[in-house]
CSV table of C-alpha atoms in Angstrom, one decimal:
chain,number,residue,atom,x,y,z
A,13,MET,CA,-64.9,91.4,-5.2
A,14,LYS,CA,-66.5,93.8,-2.7
A,15,SER,CA,-65.3,91.8,0.3
A,16,LEU,CA,-61.7,91.8,-1.2
A,17,PHE,CA,-61.9,95.6,-1.5
A,18,LYS,CA,-63.1,95.9,2.1
A,19,ARG,CA,-60.1,93.8,3.2
A,20,ILE,CA,-57.8,96.3,1.5
A,21,ALA,CA,-59.6,99.3,2.9
A,22,ARG,CA,-59.3,97.8,6.4
A,23,ARG,CA,-55.6,97.1,5.9
A,24,PHE,CA,-54.8,100.7,4.9
A,25,SER,CA,-57.3,102.2,7.4
A,26,ILE,CA,-58.4,105.0,5.1
A,27,THR,CA,-60.3,105.3,1.8
A,28,ARG,CA,-58.3,108.2,0.4
A,29,ALA,CA,-54.8,109.6,0.9
A,30,LYS,CA,-54.3,111.8,4.0
A,31,PRO,CA,-51.2,113.9,4.8
A,32,GLY,CA,-49.1,111.8,7.1
A,33,GLY,CA,-51.4,108.7,6.6
A,34,ARG,CA,-51.3,105.7,4.4
A,35,PRO,CA,-52.3,106.2,0.8
A,36,ALA,CA,-55.5,104.5,-0.4
A,37,ALA,CA,-55.7,102.0,-3.2
A,38,PRO,CA,-56.2,103.6,-6.6
A,39,THR,CA,-59.9,104.3,-7.2
A,40,ASP,CA,-60.1,102.6,-10.6
A,41,PRO,CA,-63.1,100.3,-10.4
A,42,ASP,CA,-61.1,97.5,-12.1
A,43,PHE,CA,-58.0,98.1,-10.0
A,44,LEU,CA,-58.2,94.7,-8.2
A,45,ASP,CA,-58.8,92.7,-11.4
A,46,ARG,CA,-55.9,94.5,-13.1
A,47,LYS,CA,-53.7,94.0,-10.0
A,48,ARG,CA,-54.4,90.3,-9.9
A,49,ALA,CA,-53.8,89.9,-13.6
A,50,LYS,CA,-50.6,91.9,-13.4
A,51,LEU,CA,-49.2,89.9,-10.5
A,52,GLU,CA,-49.8,86.7,-12.6
A,53,ARG,CA,-47.8,88.2,-15.5
A,54,ILE,CA,-45.0,89.3,-13.2
A,55,GLY,CA,-44.6,85.8,-11.8
A,56,PRO,CA,-42.3,84.5,-14.5
A,57,LEU,CA,-40.0,87.5,-14.1
A,58,LEU,CA,-39.3,86.6,-10.4
A,59,ASP,CA,-36.5,84.6,-9.0
A,60,ASP,CA,-38.5,82.0,-7.1
A,61,ALA,CA,-35.4,80.6,-5.5
A,62,LEU,CA,-35.2,83.6,-3.2
A,63,PRO,CA,-37.3,83.5,0.0
A,64,HIS,CA,-40.6,85.4,-0.4
A,65,GLU,CA,-44.3,85.4,0.4
A,66,ARG,CA,-47.2,86.0,-2.0
A,67,GLU,CA,-49.3,88.6,-0.2
A,68,LEU,CA,-52.7,89.9,-1.2
A,69,LEU,CA,-51.5,92.8,-3.3
A,70,PHE,CA,-47.8,92.1,-3.9
A,71,TYR,CA,-44.9,89.7,-3.8
A,72,ASP,CA,-42.8,90.2,-0.7
A,73,PHE,CA,-39.1,89.5,-0.9
A,74,LEU,CA,-38.2,91.9,2.0
A,75,THR,CA,-37.0,89.3,4.5
A,76,GLU,CA,-35.8,90.1,8.0
A,77,GLU,CA,-32.2,89.3,6.9
A,78,LEU,CA,-32.4,91.9,4.2
A,79,ARG,CA,-33.9,94.4,6.6
A,80,ARG,CA,-30.9,94.0,8.9
A,81,GLU,CA,-28.3,93.9,6.2
A,82,PHE,CA,-29.4,97.1,4.4
A,83,ASN,CA,-30.7,99.0,7.5
A,84,ILE,CA,-34.3,99.1,6.3
A,85,ALA,CA,-36.5,100.9,8.8
A,86,ALA,CA,-40.2,101.5,9.1
A,87,THR,CA,-41.3,105.0,8.0
A,88,GLU,CA,-44.5,107.0,7.9
A,89,ASN,CA,-43.1,109.2,5.1
A,90,ILE,CA,-45.0,108.7,1.8
A,91,SER,CA,-43.0,109.1,-1.4
A,92,ALA,CA,-45.3,110.0,-4.3
A,93,HIS,CA,-44.6,111.7,-7.6
A,94,GLY,CA,-45.7,111.6,-11.2
A,95,TYR,CA,-43.8,110.7,-14.4
A,96,ASP,CA,-42.2,113.4,-16.5
A,97,ASN,CA,-42.5,113.5,-20.3
A,98,GLU,CA,-39.3,111.4,-20.8
A,99,ALA,CA,-40.7,108.6,-18.6
A,100,GLU,CA,-44.1,108.7,-20.2
A,101,ALA,CA,-42.5,108.4,-23.6
A,102,ILE,CA,-40.6,105.3,-22.5
A,103,ILE,CA,-43.8,103.8,-20.9
A,104,GLY,CA,-45.6,104.3,-24.2
A,105,ARG,CA,-42.7,102.8,-26.3
A,106,PHE,CA,-42.8,99.6,-24.2
A,107,SER,CA,-46.6,99.3,-23.8
A,108,ASP,CA,-46.4,95.6,-24.7
A,109,GLY,CA,-43.4,94.9,-22.5
A,110,PHE,CA,-42.4,95.5,-18.9
A,111,ILE,CA,-40.7,98.4,-17.2
A,112,LEU,CA,-39.2,98.2,-13.7
A,113,ASP,CA,-39.8,101.3,-11.6
A,114,CYS,CA,-37.2,100.7,-8.8
A,115,GLY,CA,-38.3,102.7,-5.8
A,116,ALA,CA,-41.6,103.7,-7.3
A,117,GLY,CA,-43.1,105.2,-4.2
A,118,TYR,CA,-46.9,105.4,-4.2
A,119,ARG,CA,-48.4,105.5,-7.7
A,120,ALA,CA,-52.0,106.8,-7.9
A,121,ASP,CA,-52.0,105.9,-11.6
A,122,TYR,CA,-51.6,102.1,-11.7
A,123,LEU,CA,-50.0,101.1,-15.0
A,124,ASP,CA,-50.2,97.5,-16.4
A,125,ASN,CA,-46.7,97.5,-18.0
A,126,VAL,CA,-44.8,99.1,-15.0
A,127,VAL,CA,-43.7,96.9,-12.2
A,128,ASN,CA,-43.7,99.0,-9.0
A,129,PHE,CA,-40.8,97.9,-6.8
A,130,GLU,CA,-40.6,99.3,-3.3
A,131,ILE,CA,-39.5,98.7,0.3
A,132,CYS,CA,-43.0,100.0,1.4
A,133,ASP,CA,-46.2,98.0,0.9
A,134,TYR,CA,-48.2,100.8,-0.7
A,135,PRO,CA,-51.4,99.6,-2.5
A,136,SER,CA,-49.7,100.2,-5.8
A,137,THR,CA,-46.6,98.2,-4.8
A,138,ASP,CA,-46.2,95.0,-6.9
A,139,VAL,CA,-43.0,93.6,-5.5
A,140,ARG,CA,-41.3,94.5,-2.2
A,141,GLY,CA,-37.6,94.1,-1.6
A,142,VAL,CA,-34.3,96.0,-1.7
A,143,GLY,CA,-32.6,97.5,-4.7
A,144,GLU,CA,-29.3,95.9,-3.9
A,145,ARG,CA,-30.8,92.5,-4.3
A,146,LEU,CA,-33.5,92.7,-7.0
A,147,PRO,CA,-35.6,89.5,-7.1
A,148,PHE,CA,-35.9,89.4,-10.9
A,149,HIS,CA,-34.2,87.2,-13.5
A,150,THR,CA,-31.4,88.7,-15.5
A,151,GLY,CA,-32.6,90.6,-18.6
A,152,ALA,CA,-36.2,90.6,-17.4
A,153,PHE,CA,-37.1,94.2,-18.4
A,154,ASP,CA,-37.3,96.4,-21.5
A,155,ALA,CA,-36.6,99.5,-19.4
A,156,VAL,CA,-35.7,100.4,-15.9
A,157,PHE,CA,-36.5,103.6,-14.0
A,158,SER,CA,-34.8,104.9,-10.8
A,159,PHE,CA,-36.0,108.3,-9.8
A,160,SER,CA,-34.5,110.0,-6.7
A,161,VAL,CA,-33.8,106.6,-5.1
A,162,LEU,CA,-30.1,105.9,-5.3
A,163,GLU,CA,-29.4,108.5,-2.6
A,164,HIS,CA,-31.5,106.5,-0.2
A,165,VAL,CA,-30.0,103.1,-0.7
A,166,ARG,CA,-27.1,101.9,1.5
A,167,ASP,CA,-25.0,100.6,-1.4
A,168,PRO,CA,-25.7,102.6,-4.6
A,169,PHE,CA,-23.0,100.7,-6.5
A,170,ALA,CA,-24.7,97.4,-5.8
A,171,CYS,CA,-28.1,98.8,-6.7
A,172,ALA,CA,-26.8,100.3,-10.0
A,173,LYS,CA,-25.3,96.9,-10.9
A,174,GLU,CA,-28.6,95.2,-10.2
A,175,LEU,CA,-30.5,97.8,-12.3
A,176,VAL,CA,-28.3,97.0,-15.3
A,177,ARG,CA,-28.5,93.2,-14.6
A,178,VAL,CA,-32.3,93.0,-14.9
A,179,LEU,CA,-32.3,95.0,-18.2
A,180,LYS,CA,-32.5,93.3,-21.5
A,181,PRO,CA,-29.5,93.8,-23.9
A,182,GLY,CA,-30.1,97.2,-25.4
A,183,GLY,CA,-32.7,98.1,-22.8
A,184,GLN,CA,-33.4,101.7,-21.7
A,185,LEU,CA,-32.2,103.0,-18.4
A,186,TYR,CA,-33.6,106.3,-17.0
A,187,CYS,CA,-32.1,107.4,-13.7
A,188,VAL,CA,-32.4,110.6,-11.7
A,189,VAL,CA,-30.4,111.5,-8.6
A,190,PRO,CA,-30.1,114.7,-6.5
A,191,PHE,CA,-26.9,116.8,-6.5
A,192,LEU,CA,-27.5,120.0,-4.5
A,193,GLN,CA,-30.5,119.0,-2.4
A,194,PRO,CA,-30.9,119.2,1.4
A,195,PHE,CA,-31.1,116.1,3.5
A,196,HIS,CA,-34.4,114.3,3.1
A,197,ALA,CA,-34.9,110.8,4.6
A,198,TYR,CA,-37.4,108.1,3.6
A,199,PRO,CA,-36.2,107.1,6.2
A,200,HIS,CA,-32.5,107.3,5.2
A,201,HIS,CA,-30.6,109.6,2.9
A,202,TYR,CA,-27.0,108.5,2.3
A,203,TYR,CA,-25.6,110.1,-0.8
A,204,ASN,CA,-26.0,113.0,-3.3
A,205,MET,CA,-24.1,112.8,-6.6
A,206,THR,CA,-22.6,114.9,-9.3
A,207,ALA,CA,-23.4,114.0,-12.9
A,208,GLN,CA,-20.0,112.4,-13.2
A,209,GLY,CA,-20.7,110.5,-10.0
A,210,LEU,CA,-24.0,109.1,-11.4
A,211,ALA,CA,-22.3,108.0,-14.6
A,212,ASN,CA,-19.5,106.4,-12.6
A,213,LEU,CA,-22.0,104.3,-10.7
A,214,PHE,CA,-22.8,102.4,-13.9
A,215,GLY,CA,-19.3,102.4,-15.3
A,216,ASP,CA,-18.8,100.5,-18.6
A,217,ALA,CA,-22.0,98.5,-18.1
A,218,VAL,CA,-24.0,101.0,-20.0
A,219,GLU,CA,-23.5,103.4,-22.9
A,220,VAL,CA,-24.4,106.9,-21.7
A,221,GLU,CA,-26.5,108.5,-24.5
A,222,ARG,CA,-26.8,111.9,-22.7
A,223,GLN,CA,-27.0,113.6,-19.3
A,224,GLU,CA,-29.0,116.7,-18.6
A,225,VAL,CA,-30.9,118.6,-15.9
A,226,ASN,CA,-34.6,118.0,-16.3
A,227,THR,CA,-37.3,120.4,-15.4
A,228,GLY,CA,-37.8,119.1,-11.9
A,229,GLY,CA,-34.1,119.4,-11.3
A,230,MET,CA,-33.6,123.0,-12.2
A,231,PRO,CA,-31.5,125.0,-9.7
A,232,ILE,CA,-34.5,127.1,-8.7
A,233,PHE,CA,-35.9,124.1,-6.9
A,234,MET,CA,-32.7,123.8,-4.8
A,235,LEU,CA,-32.6,127.5,-4.1
A,236,THR,CA,-36.2,127.8,-2.9
A,237,TRP,CA,-36.0,124.6,-0.9
A,238,VAL,CA,-33.0,125.9,1.0
A,239,LEU,CA,-34.4,129.3,1.7
A,240,ARG,CA,-37.8,128.0,2.8
A,241,ARG,CA,-36.2,125.4,5.1
A,242,TRP,CA,-33.8,128.0,6.5
A,243,ALA,CA,-36.7,130.3,7.3
A,244,ASP,CA,-38.6,127.4,8.9
A,245,GLY,CA,-35.6,126.7,11.1
A,246,LEU,CA,-35.8,130.2,12.7
A,247,SER,CA,-38.2,132.1,14.9
A,248,GLY,CA,-38.7,135.6,16.3
A,249,ALA,CA,-36.2,138.3,15.4
A,250,ALA,CA,-33.8,136.0,13.7
A,251,ARG,CA,-36.5,134.8,11.3
A,252,ARG,CA,-37.6,138.4,10.5
A,253,GLU,CA,-33.9,139.4,10.0
A,254,PHE,CA,-33.5,136.5,7.5
A,255,LEU,CA,-36.7,137.3,5.6
A,256,GLU,CA,-35.7,140.9,5.2
A,257,LEU,CA,-32.4,140.1,3.5
A,258,LYS,CA,-32.1,140.7,-0.3
A,259,VAL,CA,-30.3,138.4,-2.7
A,260,ALA,CA,-27.6,141.0,-3.0
A,261,ASP,CA,-27.0,140.9,0.7
A,262,LEU,CA,-26.4,137.2,0.7
A,263,LEU,CA,-23.6,137.5,-1.9
A,264,ALA,CA,-21.2,138.8,0.7
A,265,ALA,CA,-18.4,136.6,2.1
A,266,PRO,CA,-20.0,133.8,4.2
A,267,ALA,CA,-17.7,134.4,7.1
A,268,SER,CA,-19.2,137.8,7.5
A,269,PHE,CA,-22.5,136.2,8.6
A,270,LEU,CA,-21.2,133.8,11.2
A,271,GLU,CA,-22.3,135.8,14.2
A,272,ARG,CA,-25.6,137.0,12.8
A,273,GLY,CA,-28.8,135.6,14.5
A,274,PHE,CA,-30.1,133.9,11.4
A,275,VAL,CA,-26.9,131.8,11.4
A,276,THR,CA,-26.3,131.2,15.1
A,277,GLU,CA,-29.9,130.5,16.0
A,278,LEU,CA,-30.7,128.1,13.2
A,279,GLU,CA,-32.1,124.9,14.8
A,280,ARG,CA,-29.8,121.9,14.9
A,281,ASN,CA,-31.8,119.6,12.6
A,282,CYS,CA,-32.0,122.4,10.0
A,283,ARG,CA,-28.2,122.8,10.2
A,284,PHE,CA,-27.7,119.2,9.2
A,285,GLU,CA,-30.3,119.4,6.5
A,286,LEU,CA,-28.7,122.4,4.8
A,287,ALA,CA,-25.0,121.9,5.9
A,288,ALA,CA,-22.2,122.8,3.5
A,289,THR,CA,-20.2,119.9,5.1
A,290,THR,CA,-20.7,117.5,8.0
A,291,SER,CA,-18.1,116.1,10.2
A,292,LEU,CA,-17.5,112.6,11.7
A,293,PHE,CA,-15.4,111.8,14.7
A,294,ALA,CA,-14.9,108.1,15.5
A,295,ARG,CA,-12.8,105.6,17.3
A,296,LYS,CA,-11.7,102.2,16.0
A,297,VAL,CA,-13.5,99.3,17.7
């Protein structure tokens, strides 16, 4: 067991998570035993007809063909977040079943009844692949999570269809997507959605019970994100001018600010991250 843990530690180069580095394996002393047992339980849920490899810590369905088709690129960004009360309640409700967390990111808390599906081989990842081609049998899961993932997939309609396919009849879907959020790539960010757009992704395949703005999606998160990023995209006098503005000042007509330094001197990357619109010019090939 110790030698196996050393192999994991060498593979991820660190023993604890570092900013900008690879996250470490969960520190639970029985993590490796639980991981091994969970992978055995996951086995019957998988579509073995699809090309894959059984790695030390996960099943790998992310082939080179899928990488090319869905523009999967290597990234040093680490996605990590906790579960909210709604998700925790669903996890507790299906403690004897299986829940798919599609695009789980890195999970410091490794749960026996949640299958962590990712494109990244984090220590907590159980199955690696793409959301548009989930490598699970139809009706495999009691519940499915998708938290801030569909904006990052190349074909969110295909991914939504797959999320529903792998749910059991009557199974629970819990999905969260951004609406007014700046550009954030892991490594790609394709789409933001309105509440109507999110419901439209799933169409008649599900019965929508309710839609709401949860705590982590409250407008204040969007507002502070934009303001902080804007300030970070400035320097010198333009930054000072921006930070001295009052909320009341910013309620003026947008066109009145177009020649102000805090607008004209905003760095190019920041303009794209916070843009009201973006433009595309192209030529048919």
